[in-house]
Structures are given as C-alpha cells and as structure tokens.
Coordinates of C-alpha atoms and ligand atoms in Angstrom, one line a residue:
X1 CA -32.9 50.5 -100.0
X2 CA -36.7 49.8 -99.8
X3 CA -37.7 46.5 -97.7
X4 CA -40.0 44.8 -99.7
X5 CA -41.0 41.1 -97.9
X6 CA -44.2 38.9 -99.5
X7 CA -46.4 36.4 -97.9
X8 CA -47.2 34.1 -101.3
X9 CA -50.3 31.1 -99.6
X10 CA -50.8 28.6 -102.1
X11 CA -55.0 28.3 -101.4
X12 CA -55.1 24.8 -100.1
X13 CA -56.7 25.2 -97.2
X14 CA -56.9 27.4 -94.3
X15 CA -54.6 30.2 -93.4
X16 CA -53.2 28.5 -90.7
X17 CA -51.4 28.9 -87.5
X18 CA -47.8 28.5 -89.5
X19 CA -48.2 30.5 -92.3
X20 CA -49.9 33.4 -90.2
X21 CA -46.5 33.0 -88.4
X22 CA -44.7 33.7 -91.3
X23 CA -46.8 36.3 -92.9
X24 CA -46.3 38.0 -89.3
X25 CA -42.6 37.9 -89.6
X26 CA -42.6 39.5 -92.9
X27 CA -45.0 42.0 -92.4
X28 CA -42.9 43.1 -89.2
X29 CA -39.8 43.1 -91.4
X30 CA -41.8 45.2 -93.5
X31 CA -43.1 47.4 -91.3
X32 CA -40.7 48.3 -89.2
X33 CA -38.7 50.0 -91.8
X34 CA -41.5 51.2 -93.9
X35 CA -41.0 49.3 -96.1
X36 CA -43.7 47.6 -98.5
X37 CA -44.9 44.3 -97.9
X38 CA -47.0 42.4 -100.7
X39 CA -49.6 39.4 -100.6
X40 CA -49.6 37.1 -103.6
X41 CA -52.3 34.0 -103.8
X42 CA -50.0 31.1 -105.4
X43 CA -52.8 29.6 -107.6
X44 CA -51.5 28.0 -110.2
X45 CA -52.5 24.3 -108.5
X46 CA -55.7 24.3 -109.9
X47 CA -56.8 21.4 -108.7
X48 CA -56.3 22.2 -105.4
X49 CA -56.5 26.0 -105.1
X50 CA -60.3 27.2 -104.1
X51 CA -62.3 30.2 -103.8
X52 CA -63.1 29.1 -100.0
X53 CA -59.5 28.6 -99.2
X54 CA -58.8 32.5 -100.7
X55 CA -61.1 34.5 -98.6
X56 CA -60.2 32.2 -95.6
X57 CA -56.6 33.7 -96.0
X58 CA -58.0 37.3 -96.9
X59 CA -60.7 37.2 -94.1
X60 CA -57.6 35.6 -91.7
X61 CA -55.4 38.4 -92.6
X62 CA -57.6 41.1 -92.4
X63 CA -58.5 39.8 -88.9
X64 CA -55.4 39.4 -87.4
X65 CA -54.3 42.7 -88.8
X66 CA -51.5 42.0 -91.3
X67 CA -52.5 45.1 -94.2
X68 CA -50.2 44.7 -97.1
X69 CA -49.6 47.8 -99.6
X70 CA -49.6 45.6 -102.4
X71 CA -52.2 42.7 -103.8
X72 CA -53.6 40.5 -103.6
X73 CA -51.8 39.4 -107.1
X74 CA -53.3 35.8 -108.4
X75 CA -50.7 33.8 -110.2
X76 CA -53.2 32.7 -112.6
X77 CA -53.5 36.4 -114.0
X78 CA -50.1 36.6 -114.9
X79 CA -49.6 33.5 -117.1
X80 CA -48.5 35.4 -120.3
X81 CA -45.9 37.1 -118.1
X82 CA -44.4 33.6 -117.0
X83 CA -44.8 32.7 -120.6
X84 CA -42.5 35.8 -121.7
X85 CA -39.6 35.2 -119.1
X86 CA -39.7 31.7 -120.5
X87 CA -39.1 32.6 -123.6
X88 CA -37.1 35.2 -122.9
X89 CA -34.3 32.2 -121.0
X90 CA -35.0 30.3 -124.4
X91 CA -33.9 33.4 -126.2
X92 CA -30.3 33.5 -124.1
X93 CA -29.8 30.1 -124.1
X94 CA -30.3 29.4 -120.2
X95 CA -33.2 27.0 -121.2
X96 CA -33.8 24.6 -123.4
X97 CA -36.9 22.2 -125.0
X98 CA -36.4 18.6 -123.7
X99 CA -38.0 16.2 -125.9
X100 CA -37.3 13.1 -123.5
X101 CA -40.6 10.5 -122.7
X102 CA -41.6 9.6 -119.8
X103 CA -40.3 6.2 -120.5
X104 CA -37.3 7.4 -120.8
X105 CA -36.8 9.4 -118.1
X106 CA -38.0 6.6 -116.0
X107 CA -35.6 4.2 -117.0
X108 CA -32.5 6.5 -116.7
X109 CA -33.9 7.3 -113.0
X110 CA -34.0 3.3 -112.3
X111 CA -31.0 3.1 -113.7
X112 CA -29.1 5.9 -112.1
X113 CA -30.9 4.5 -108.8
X114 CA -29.8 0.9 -109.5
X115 CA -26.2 2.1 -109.7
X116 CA -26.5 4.2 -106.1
X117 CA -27.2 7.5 -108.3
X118 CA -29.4 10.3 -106.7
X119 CA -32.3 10.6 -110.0
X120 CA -31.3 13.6 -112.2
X121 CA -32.1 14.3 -115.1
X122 CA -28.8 13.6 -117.7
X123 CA -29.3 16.5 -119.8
X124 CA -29.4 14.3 -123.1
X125 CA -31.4 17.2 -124.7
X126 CA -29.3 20.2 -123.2
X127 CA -26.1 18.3 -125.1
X128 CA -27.4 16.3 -127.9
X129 CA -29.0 18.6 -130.4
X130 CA -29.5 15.1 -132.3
X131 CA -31.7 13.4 -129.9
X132 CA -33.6 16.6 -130.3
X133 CA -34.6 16.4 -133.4
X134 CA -35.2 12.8 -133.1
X135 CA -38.0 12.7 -130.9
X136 CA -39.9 16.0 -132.3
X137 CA -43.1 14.2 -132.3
X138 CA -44.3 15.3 -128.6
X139 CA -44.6 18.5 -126.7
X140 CA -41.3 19.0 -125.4
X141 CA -41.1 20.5 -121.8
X142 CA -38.7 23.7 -121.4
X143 CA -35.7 22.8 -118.4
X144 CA -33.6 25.4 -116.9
X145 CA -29.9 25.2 -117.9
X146 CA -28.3 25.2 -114.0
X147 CA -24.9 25.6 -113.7
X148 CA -23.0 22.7 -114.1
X149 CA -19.8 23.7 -112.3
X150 CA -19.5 25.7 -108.7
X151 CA -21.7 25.9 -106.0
X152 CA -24.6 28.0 -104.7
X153 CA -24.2 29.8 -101.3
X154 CA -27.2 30.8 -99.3
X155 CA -26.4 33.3 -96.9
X156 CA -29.7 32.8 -94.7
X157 CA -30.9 35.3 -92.4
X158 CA -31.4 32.7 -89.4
X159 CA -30.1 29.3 -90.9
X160 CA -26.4 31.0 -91.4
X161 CA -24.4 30.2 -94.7
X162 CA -25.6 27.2 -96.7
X163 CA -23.8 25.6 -99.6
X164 CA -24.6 23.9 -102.8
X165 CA -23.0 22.2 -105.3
X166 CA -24.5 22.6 -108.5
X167 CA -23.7 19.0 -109.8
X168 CA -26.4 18.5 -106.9
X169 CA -29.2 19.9 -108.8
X170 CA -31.4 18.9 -111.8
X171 CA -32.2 20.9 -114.9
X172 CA -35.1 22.5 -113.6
X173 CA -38.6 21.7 -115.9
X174 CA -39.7 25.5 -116.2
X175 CA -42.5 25.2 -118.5
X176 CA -45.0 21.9 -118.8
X177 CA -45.5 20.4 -122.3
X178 CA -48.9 22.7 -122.5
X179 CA -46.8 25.5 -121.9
X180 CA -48.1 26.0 -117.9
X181 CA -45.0 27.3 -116.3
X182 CA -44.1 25.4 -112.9
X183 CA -44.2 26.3 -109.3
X184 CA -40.3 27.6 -109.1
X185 CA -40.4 29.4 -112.4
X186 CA -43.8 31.5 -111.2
X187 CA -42.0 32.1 -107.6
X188 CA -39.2 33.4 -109.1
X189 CA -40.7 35.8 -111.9
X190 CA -42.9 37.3 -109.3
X191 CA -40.3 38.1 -106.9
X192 CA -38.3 39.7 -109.2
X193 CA -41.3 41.8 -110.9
X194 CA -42.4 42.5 -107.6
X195 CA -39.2 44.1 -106.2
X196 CA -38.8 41.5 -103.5
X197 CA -35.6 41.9 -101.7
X198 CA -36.5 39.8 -98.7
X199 CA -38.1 36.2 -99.1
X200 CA -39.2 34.7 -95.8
X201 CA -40.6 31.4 -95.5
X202 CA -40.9 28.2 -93.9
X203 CA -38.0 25.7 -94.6
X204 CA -40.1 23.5 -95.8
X205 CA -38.5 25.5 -99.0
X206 CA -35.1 25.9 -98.4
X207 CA -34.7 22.9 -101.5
X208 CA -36.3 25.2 -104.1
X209 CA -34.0 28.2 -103.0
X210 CA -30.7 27.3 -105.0
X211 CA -32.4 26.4 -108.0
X212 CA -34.4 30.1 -108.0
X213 CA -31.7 31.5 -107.0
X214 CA -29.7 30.4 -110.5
X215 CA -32.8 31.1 -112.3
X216 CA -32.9 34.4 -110.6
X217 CA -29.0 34.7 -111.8
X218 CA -29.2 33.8 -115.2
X219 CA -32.5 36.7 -115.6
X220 CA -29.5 39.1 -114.5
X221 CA -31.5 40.1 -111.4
X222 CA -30.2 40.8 -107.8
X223 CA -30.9 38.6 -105.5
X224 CA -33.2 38.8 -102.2
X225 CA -31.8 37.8 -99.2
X226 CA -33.3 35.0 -97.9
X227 CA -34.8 33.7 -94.2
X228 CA -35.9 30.5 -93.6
X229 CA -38.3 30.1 -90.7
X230 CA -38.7 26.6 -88.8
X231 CA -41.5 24.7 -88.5
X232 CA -43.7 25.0 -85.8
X233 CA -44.2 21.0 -84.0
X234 CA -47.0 19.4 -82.3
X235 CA -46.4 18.3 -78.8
X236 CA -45.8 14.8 -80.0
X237 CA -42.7 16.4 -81.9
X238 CA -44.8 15.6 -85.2
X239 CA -45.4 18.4 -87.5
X240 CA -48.4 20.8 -86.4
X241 CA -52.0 19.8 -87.9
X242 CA -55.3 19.7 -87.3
X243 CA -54.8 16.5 -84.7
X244 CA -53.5 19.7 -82.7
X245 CA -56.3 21.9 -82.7
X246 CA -54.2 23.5 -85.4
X247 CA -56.8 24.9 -87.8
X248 CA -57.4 27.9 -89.2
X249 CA -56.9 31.3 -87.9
X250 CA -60.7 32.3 -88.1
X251 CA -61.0 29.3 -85.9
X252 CA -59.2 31.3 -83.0
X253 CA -61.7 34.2 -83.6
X254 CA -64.5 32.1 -83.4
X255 CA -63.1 30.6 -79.9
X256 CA -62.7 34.0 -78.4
X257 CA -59.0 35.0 -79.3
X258 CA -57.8 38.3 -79.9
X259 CA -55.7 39.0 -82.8
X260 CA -52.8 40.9 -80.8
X261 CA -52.9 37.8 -78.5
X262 CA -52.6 35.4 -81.6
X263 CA -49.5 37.6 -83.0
X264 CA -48.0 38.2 -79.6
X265 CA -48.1 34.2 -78.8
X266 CA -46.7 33.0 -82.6
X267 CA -44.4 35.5 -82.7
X268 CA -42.8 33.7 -79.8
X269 CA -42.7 30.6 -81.1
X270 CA -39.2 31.0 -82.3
X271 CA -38.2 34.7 -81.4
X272 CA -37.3 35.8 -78.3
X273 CA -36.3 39.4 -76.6
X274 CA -35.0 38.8 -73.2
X275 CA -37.5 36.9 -71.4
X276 CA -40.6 39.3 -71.7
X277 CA -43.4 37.5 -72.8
X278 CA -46.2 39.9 -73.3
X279 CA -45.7 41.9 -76.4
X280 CA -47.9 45.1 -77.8
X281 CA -48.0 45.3 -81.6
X282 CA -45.7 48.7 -81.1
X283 CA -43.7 47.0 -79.2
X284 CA -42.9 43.9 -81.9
X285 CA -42.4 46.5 -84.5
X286 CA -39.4 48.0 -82.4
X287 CA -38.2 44.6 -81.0
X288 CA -38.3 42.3 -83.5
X289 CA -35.5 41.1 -86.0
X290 CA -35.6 38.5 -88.4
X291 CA -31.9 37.5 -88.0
X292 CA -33.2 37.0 -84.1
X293 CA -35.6 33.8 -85.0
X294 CA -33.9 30.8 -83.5
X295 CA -32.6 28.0 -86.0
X296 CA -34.9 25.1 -84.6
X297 CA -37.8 23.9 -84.3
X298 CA -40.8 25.0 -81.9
X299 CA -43.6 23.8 -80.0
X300 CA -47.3 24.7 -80.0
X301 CA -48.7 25.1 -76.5
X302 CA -52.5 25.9 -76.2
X303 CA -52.6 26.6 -73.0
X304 CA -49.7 29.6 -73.2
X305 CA -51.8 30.9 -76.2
X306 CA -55.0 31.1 -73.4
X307 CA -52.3 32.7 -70.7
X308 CA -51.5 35.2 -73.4
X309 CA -54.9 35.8 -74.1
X310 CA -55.8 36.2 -70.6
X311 CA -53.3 38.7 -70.0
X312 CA -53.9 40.5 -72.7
X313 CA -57.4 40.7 -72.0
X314 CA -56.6 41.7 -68.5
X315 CA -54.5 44.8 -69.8
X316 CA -57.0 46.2 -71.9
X317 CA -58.8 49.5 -71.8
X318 CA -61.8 48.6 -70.6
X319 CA -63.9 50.4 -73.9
X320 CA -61.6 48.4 -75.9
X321 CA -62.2 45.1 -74.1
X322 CA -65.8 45.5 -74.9
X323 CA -65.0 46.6 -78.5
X324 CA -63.1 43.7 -79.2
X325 CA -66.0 41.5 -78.0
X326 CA -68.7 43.1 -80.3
X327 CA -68.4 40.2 -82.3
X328 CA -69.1 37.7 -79.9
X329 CA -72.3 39.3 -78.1
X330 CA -73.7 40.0 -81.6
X331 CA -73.5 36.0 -81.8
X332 CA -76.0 36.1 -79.1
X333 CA -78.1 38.3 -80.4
X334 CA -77.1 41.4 -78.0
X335 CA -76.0 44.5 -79.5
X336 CA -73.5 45.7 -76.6
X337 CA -73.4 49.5 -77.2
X338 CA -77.0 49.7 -76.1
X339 CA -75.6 48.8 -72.6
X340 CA -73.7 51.7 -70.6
X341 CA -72.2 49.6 -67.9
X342 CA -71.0 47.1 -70.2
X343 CA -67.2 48.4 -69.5
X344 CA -67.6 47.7 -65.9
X345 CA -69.2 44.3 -66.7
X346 CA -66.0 43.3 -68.6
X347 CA -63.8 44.6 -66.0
X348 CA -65.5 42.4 -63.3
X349 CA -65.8 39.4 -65.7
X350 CA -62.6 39.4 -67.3
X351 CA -60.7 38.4 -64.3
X352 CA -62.2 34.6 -64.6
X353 CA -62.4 34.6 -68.2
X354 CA -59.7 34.0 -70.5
X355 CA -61.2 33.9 -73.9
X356 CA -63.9 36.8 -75.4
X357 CA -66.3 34.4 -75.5
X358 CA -65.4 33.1 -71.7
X359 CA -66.0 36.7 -71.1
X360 CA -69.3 36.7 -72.9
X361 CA -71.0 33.8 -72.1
X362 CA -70.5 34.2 -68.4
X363 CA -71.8 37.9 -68.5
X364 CA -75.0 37.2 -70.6
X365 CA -77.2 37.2 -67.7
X366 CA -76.3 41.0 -67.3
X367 CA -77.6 41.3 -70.8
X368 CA -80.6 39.6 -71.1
X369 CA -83.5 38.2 -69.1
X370 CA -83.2 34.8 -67.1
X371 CA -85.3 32.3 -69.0
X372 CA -84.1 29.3 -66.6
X373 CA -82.2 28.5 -63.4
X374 CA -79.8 26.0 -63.1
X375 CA -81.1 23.3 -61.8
X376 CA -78.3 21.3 -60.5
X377 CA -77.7 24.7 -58.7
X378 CA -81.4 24.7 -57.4
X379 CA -81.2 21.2 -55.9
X380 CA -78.0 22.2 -54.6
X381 CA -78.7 25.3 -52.5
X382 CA -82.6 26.0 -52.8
X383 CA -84.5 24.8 -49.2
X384 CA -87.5 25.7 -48.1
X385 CA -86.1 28.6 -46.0
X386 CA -84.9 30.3 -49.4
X387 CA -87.8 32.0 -50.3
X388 CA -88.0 33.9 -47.0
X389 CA -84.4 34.9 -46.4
X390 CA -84.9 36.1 -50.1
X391 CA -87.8 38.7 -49.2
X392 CA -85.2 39.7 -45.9
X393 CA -83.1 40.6 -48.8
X394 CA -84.9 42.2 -51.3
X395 CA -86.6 44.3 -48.4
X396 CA -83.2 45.2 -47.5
X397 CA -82.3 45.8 -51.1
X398 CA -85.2 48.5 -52.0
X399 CA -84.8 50.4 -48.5
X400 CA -81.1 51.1 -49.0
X401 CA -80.2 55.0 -49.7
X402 CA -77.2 53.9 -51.9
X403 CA -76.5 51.4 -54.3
X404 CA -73.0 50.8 -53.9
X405 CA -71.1 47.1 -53.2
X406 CA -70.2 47.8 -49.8
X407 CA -73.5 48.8 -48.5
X408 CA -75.0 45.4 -50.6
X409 CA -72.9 43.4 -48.6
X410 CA -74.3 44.6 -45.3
X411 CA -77.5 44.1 -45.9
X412 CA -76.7 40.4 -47.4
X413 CA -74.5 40.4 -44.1
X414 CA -77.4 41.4 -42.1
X415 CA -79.6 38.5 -42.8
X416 CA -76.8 36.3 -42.2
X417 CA -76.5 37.4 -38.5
X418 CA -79.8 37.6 -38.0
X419 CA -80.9 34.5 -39.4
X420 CA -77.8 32.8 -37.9
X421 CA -77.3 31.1 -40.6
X422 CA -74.4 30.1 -43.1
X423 CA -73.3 33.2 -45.6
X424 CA -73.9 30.5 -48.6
X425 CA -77.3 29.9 -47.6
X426 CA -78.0 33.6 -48.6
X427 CA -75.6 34.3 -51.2
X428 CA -76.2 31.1 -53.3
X429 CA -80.1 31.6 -53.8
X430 CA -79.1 35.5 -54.6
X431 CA -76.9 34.5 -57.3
X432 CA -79.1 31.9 -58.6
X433 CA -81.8 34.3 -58.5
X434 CA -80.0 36.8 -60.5
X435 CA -77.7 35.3 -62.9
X436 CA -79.6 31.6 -63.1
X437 CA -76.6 30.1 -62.1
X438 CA -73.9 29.8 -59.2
X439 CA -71.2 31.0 -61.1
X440 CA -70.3 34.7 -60.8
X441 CA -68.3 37.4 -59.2
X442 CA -68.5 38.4 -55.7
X443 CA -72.4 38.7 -55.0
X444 CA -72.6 42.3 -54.0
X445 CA -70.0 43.5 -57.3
X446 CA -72.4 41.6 -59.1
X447 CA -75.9 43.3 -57.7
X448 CA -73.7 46.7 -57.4
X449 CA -73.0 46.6 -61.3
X450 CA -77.0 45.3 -61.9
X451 CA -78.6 47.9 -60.8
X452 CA -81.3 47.9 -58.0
X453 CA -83.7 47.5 -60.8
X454 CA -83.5 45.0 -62.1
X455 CA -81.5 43.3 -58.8
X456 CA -84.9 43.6 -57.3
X457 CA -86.7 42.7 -60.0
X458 CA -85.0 39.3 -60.1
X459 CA -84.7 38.4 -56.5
X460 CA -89.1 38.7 -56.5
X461 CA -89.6 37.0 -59.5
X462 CA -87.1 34.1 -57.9
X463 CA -88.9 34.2 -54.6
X464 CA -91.9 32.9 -56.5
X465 CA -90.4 30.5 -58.8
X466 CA -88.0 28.6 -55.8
X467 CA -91.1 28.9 -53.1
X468 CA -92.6 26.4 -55.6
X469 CA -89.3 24.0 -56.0
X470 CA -88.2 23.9 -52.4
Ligands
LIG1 N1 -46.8 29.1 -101.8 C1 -45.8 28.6 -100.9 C2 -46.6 28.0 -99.7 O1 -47.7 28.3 -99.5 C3 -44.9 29.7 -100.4 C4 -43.7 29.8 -101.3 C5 -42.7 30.8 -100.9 O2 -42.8 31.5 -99.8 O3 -41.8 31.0 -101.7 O4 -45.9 27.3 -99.0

C-alpha cells in the first residue's frame, strides 16, 4: 500500500516552529517509504486566511526542504466538490436540513446546561419531519447524521487506542445556511479525494477525529490511520508562542539557522533514537518512526537549537558551509564566490560562531575594507609605543620567504622578545589593525589566511591612523 501523509496549514499566520514539526513528521513518514506526501492550504477562514500568511508557509517549506509531490491544493478551489459530497450524504440519508433558530438552539443549550447536560444539539429536525416543515422560512443548515448507538475507536499511532461513545457527539453542521461547507466536512472530503491513508497532526485535533471519522464511514471510504502529535510547550509549561521567540520559520533563516539544524532539533522534540542527538536528513529517513513519537508534551530550548546548529555547522564540508551562508554575505553586500579562501575563512571562523550569520559577521573584515577601528578596543590597547612595534612587524612581515602561520608567529614572537614586552601589546594593535576589532582567531591563522597583501597593507595604513590617536 502507498503511504500517502498531508500537511493541511490553515494560513493564519506564519509557518511556525509546531507545524513545521508536524509537516516534518509527515514528510518523513512519507518519504521513507516513497510514498507521496501532499500540501493542502486550509483556506476556507476567509477572514483570517491571507496571501502573506501563504507564501510564508510555501517560502518556509521550500527553505527547510520539505518538497511534497502533490499541491499546493486551496480549499477555496474546490467548493463545488464539498458541495457534491454534501449532497451526495443528503441523497443517502446520513445528513439532514436543520431548520432550528438560533434562538432555539440557544435555549435548549441553557437548558440542557441548567440541568448538568453537556450542549448538543437534540436532533429535533433529524426526528421530527413536522418541525421541519414548520420553520421553512430560513436557510436551513445541513448536520451530519452521527451514529446514535456504539462507540468510535481511534487506534492512534502514538496516543494508543482511544474510545468514543457516540451519544458523546453532536450532529455535526456540515454545510452553513449559505451553503459554505464547514471546517470538518472540507478535512474529510479532501483526505478521502486525496488518497490520504495517514493523517498526522497536532492533538489540538484529536476532538474533530471521531466525528470525521463517522463522516468518513457513512461516504463508504477506508479509513486513514491516525497520529496525533503533542504540543510543543514554552519553558513556562504554557503553550509555545511568540512570548518564546517562537515565530516563524523564516525567522530562523534570517537569524543564521540552517534548515537541517532546524529539522534535526524539532524532530527531537518528541522522538528519540537512543540517545544520539545529531541527526543527518539520511539518517532521519532511516531512523525515524511515527509510532516512536512520545505521548507527552515537550519543551522548546533555544539554546539546544544553537548547540545543534553549532555542530552542525562544525561538521560541514567546508564548500558547503560557505554555500549555505550565500545568503547571509549577500545581505552584506559581498558576493562570496568571488573570494577563493573563503572555505578556509569559514573553517577558522566557525569554531566561535554558532549561527551563519555569527559566522558572517565576525569574518566580514576578511571581505571588505576596514572603514573604522573599534574604539573601545583603541583606548584599550593602542599606546604610544604601538605605532613602532607595528613597523617591527610589518618589516618583519614583507621580508619573510613564506607566508605560512607558523613562520607569522615568529616574527610576532620576535618583537616580543626583543622589545621585552607583553605578547598582547603586539598582538592586540595587530588585530585591531587588521580586522578593526579585538575579536578574532589566533593572530597568525588570521594574517596566514589574509594574505601578506593585504596583511601589510593594513598594518601601514594602521601605523598612521593609531600614531595619531596614541
Ligand atoms: N488546518 C489545520 C491546522 O492548521 C490542520 C488540520 C488537520 O491536520 O487535519 O491546524
């Protein structure tokens, strides 16, 4: 049998960290069989459903790598097609018109409530063909005949076997007065139409499940197995929102994540395989397994997502490192495959750098000219003697037969000695000289990877500028 798992985002808002969660789990369960896995835009809440909200999701699925083989399908496109399966439960007698007001169903509910009664609706209309006709002047709305008698079983992937009575649940309104079909009657038509045989989602849900699962009965369909994944909690125990940095996916781009770190982290958060943490995509596709997802809830911790960043970051292919970046150094205006060392920057960088743009923004001065040094850094370390054990340095620097850390370091080394003097009073104005500020790798790595160009270059113009300050 054909896997066939849907990720169906009503556009409200972002794609966000839960529901990227959940389209992850289903593409995986996809996936790993090859199996088919669809996206559907639940759109029907016109009031709230936007265009910005859309591409969010398809920009934040495309970025994180989630392909589907099969959408994006709009619900709002396929309204006559609700309208026919409507019609077509009318026809065999699982639905019915309800003429009741709103007054009326109001005072039943106060009255059900008064006497200790959970509200549901009495099925007046589904009995009484006489109050029927009586109140024929309104739109009637169409309800779903639910079984009256027996229970429904979910027999959930990660929840285990759930039961419900039947006498628990209402006679569903499938179809508004204006004809609009309703959120659980569009759900289930799709997933029929669309082959679905596995519907995972968050258990926010798990209350519409029997009721499309009867509707799903009386159409004469089979039904999908079902997997209802937990939420994912703040860590205040509250659900997750934007109070915890939870926003949207392209957020985490923008702050220098990389998609496999993303997926690798959520996936996590309420699945486990031993106690490895680190996961490639490969290796998700062979580990993973929906009935594996733990029963409770979890808790979002930023600073394991940066750990899981940084390591991925660490074990990357040092082309791909810089690959993944392109992004980031175009947003500064540098255009990174113009630069051959750029590998070796990364390489050297990445080590105190756990996001992309970390790893960016602290090897810009390898990119571009120095417009300005630091000047807490200048107050800090520049003296009047730093302008002359610069020269010692630079004169080093341009007599030296090969470029190479090691041999940078004796000459740096040299001065030192010679000058009897502390190692920082040496290195600092070097590396304020070269990268504007104090913060970077090991000072000869950093000249070694520079080139004696430009190295040079920068220690002279520096000479001039911090013979002035000092
Ligand atoms: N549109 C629903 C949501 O965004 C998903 C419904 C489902 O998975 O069945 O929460």
């Amino acid at each position: 049998m054909e896997i066939v798992t849907r990720f169906p985002p009503s556009p409200t808002g972002y794609l966000h960290i839960g529901g990227a969660r959940t389209a992850l789990y289903s593409w995986l369960h996809a996936r790993q069989s090859d199996g088919r896995f669809v996206l559907r835009i639940e759109d029907t809440d016109r009031e709230r459903s936007t265009d910005e909200s859309i591409q969010a999701i398809l920009d934040g699925m495309d970025w994180l790598g989630l392909d589907y083989d099969d959408g994006p399908h709009y619900q709002t496109r396929r309204l006559s097609r609700y309208q026919e399966v409507i019609q077509q439960l009318l026809d065999s007698g699982d639905a019915y018109h309800c003429f009741c007001s709103k007054e009326r169903l109001d005072e039943m509910r106060e009255g059900q409530r008064a006497k200790g009664l959970k509200p549901k609706y009495d099925g007046r209309c589904r009995h009484d063909a006489k109050a029927l006709e009586g109140g024929q002047e309104s739109d009637p709305v169409v309800r779903f005949k639910n079984p009256e008698t027996g229970a429904v079983v979910i027999k959930d992937l990660i929840k285990g076997s759930i039961s419900v009575a039947n006498e628990e649940l209402d006679d569903l309104v499938i179809a508004r007065p204006d004809g609009m079909p309703t959120y659980n009657l569009c759900v289930v038509v799709d997933d029929m139409d669309m082959g679905i045989t596995h519907v995972i989602r968050g258990d926010d849900h798990i209350n519409n499940t029997p009721r499309q699962m009867n509707i799903l009965s009386a159409l004469g369909v089979d039904l999908p197995a079902y997997a209802h994944v937990p939420m994912i909690l703040g860590e205040d125990g509250k659900r997750l929102s934007k109070r915890h940095g939870a926003v949207g996916v392209m957020q985490y781009r923008d702050d220098g994540y990389l998609p496999d770190a993303l997926l690798n982290y959520l996936v996590r958060l309420g699945w486990s395989h031993g106690d490895q943490e680190l996961f490639s995509r490969e290796e998700l596709l062979k580990y993973f397994r929906i009935e594996d997802v733990n029963r409770s809830a979890s808790t979002f911790n930023p600073e394991k997502l940066l750990w899981v960043n940084h390591e991925h970051m660490k074990a990357m292919e040092p082309a791909t490192l810089v690959d993944a970046a392109v992004w980031h150094y175009d947003q500064q205006g540098i255009n990174i495959a113009e630069h051959s060392n750029a590998g070796d920057v990364v390489t050297l960088i990445r080590e105190r750098a756990s996001t992309l743009k970390e790893l960016v923004d602290q090897s810009l001065f390898f990119f571009r000219e120095i417009e300005t040094y630091d000047e807490a850094a200048i107050k800090k370390h520049i003296r009047e003697a730093s302008s002359g054990l610069l020269k010692q340095v630079q004169q080093g620097l341009e007599a030296l037969s090969d470029w190479a850390a090691e041999d940078i370091h004796h000459i740096v080394q040299g001065v030192v000695d010679k000058n009897d003097v502390g190692f920082g009073k040496v290195a600092q104005p070097i590396r304020i000289a070269v990268t504007g500020s104090t913060q970077s790798p090991s000072i000869d790595q950093t000249l070694a990877l520079m080139g004696r160009e430009q190295a040079v270059q920068r220690i002279a113009a520096a000479i001039t500028v911090f013979s002035e300050v000092s």
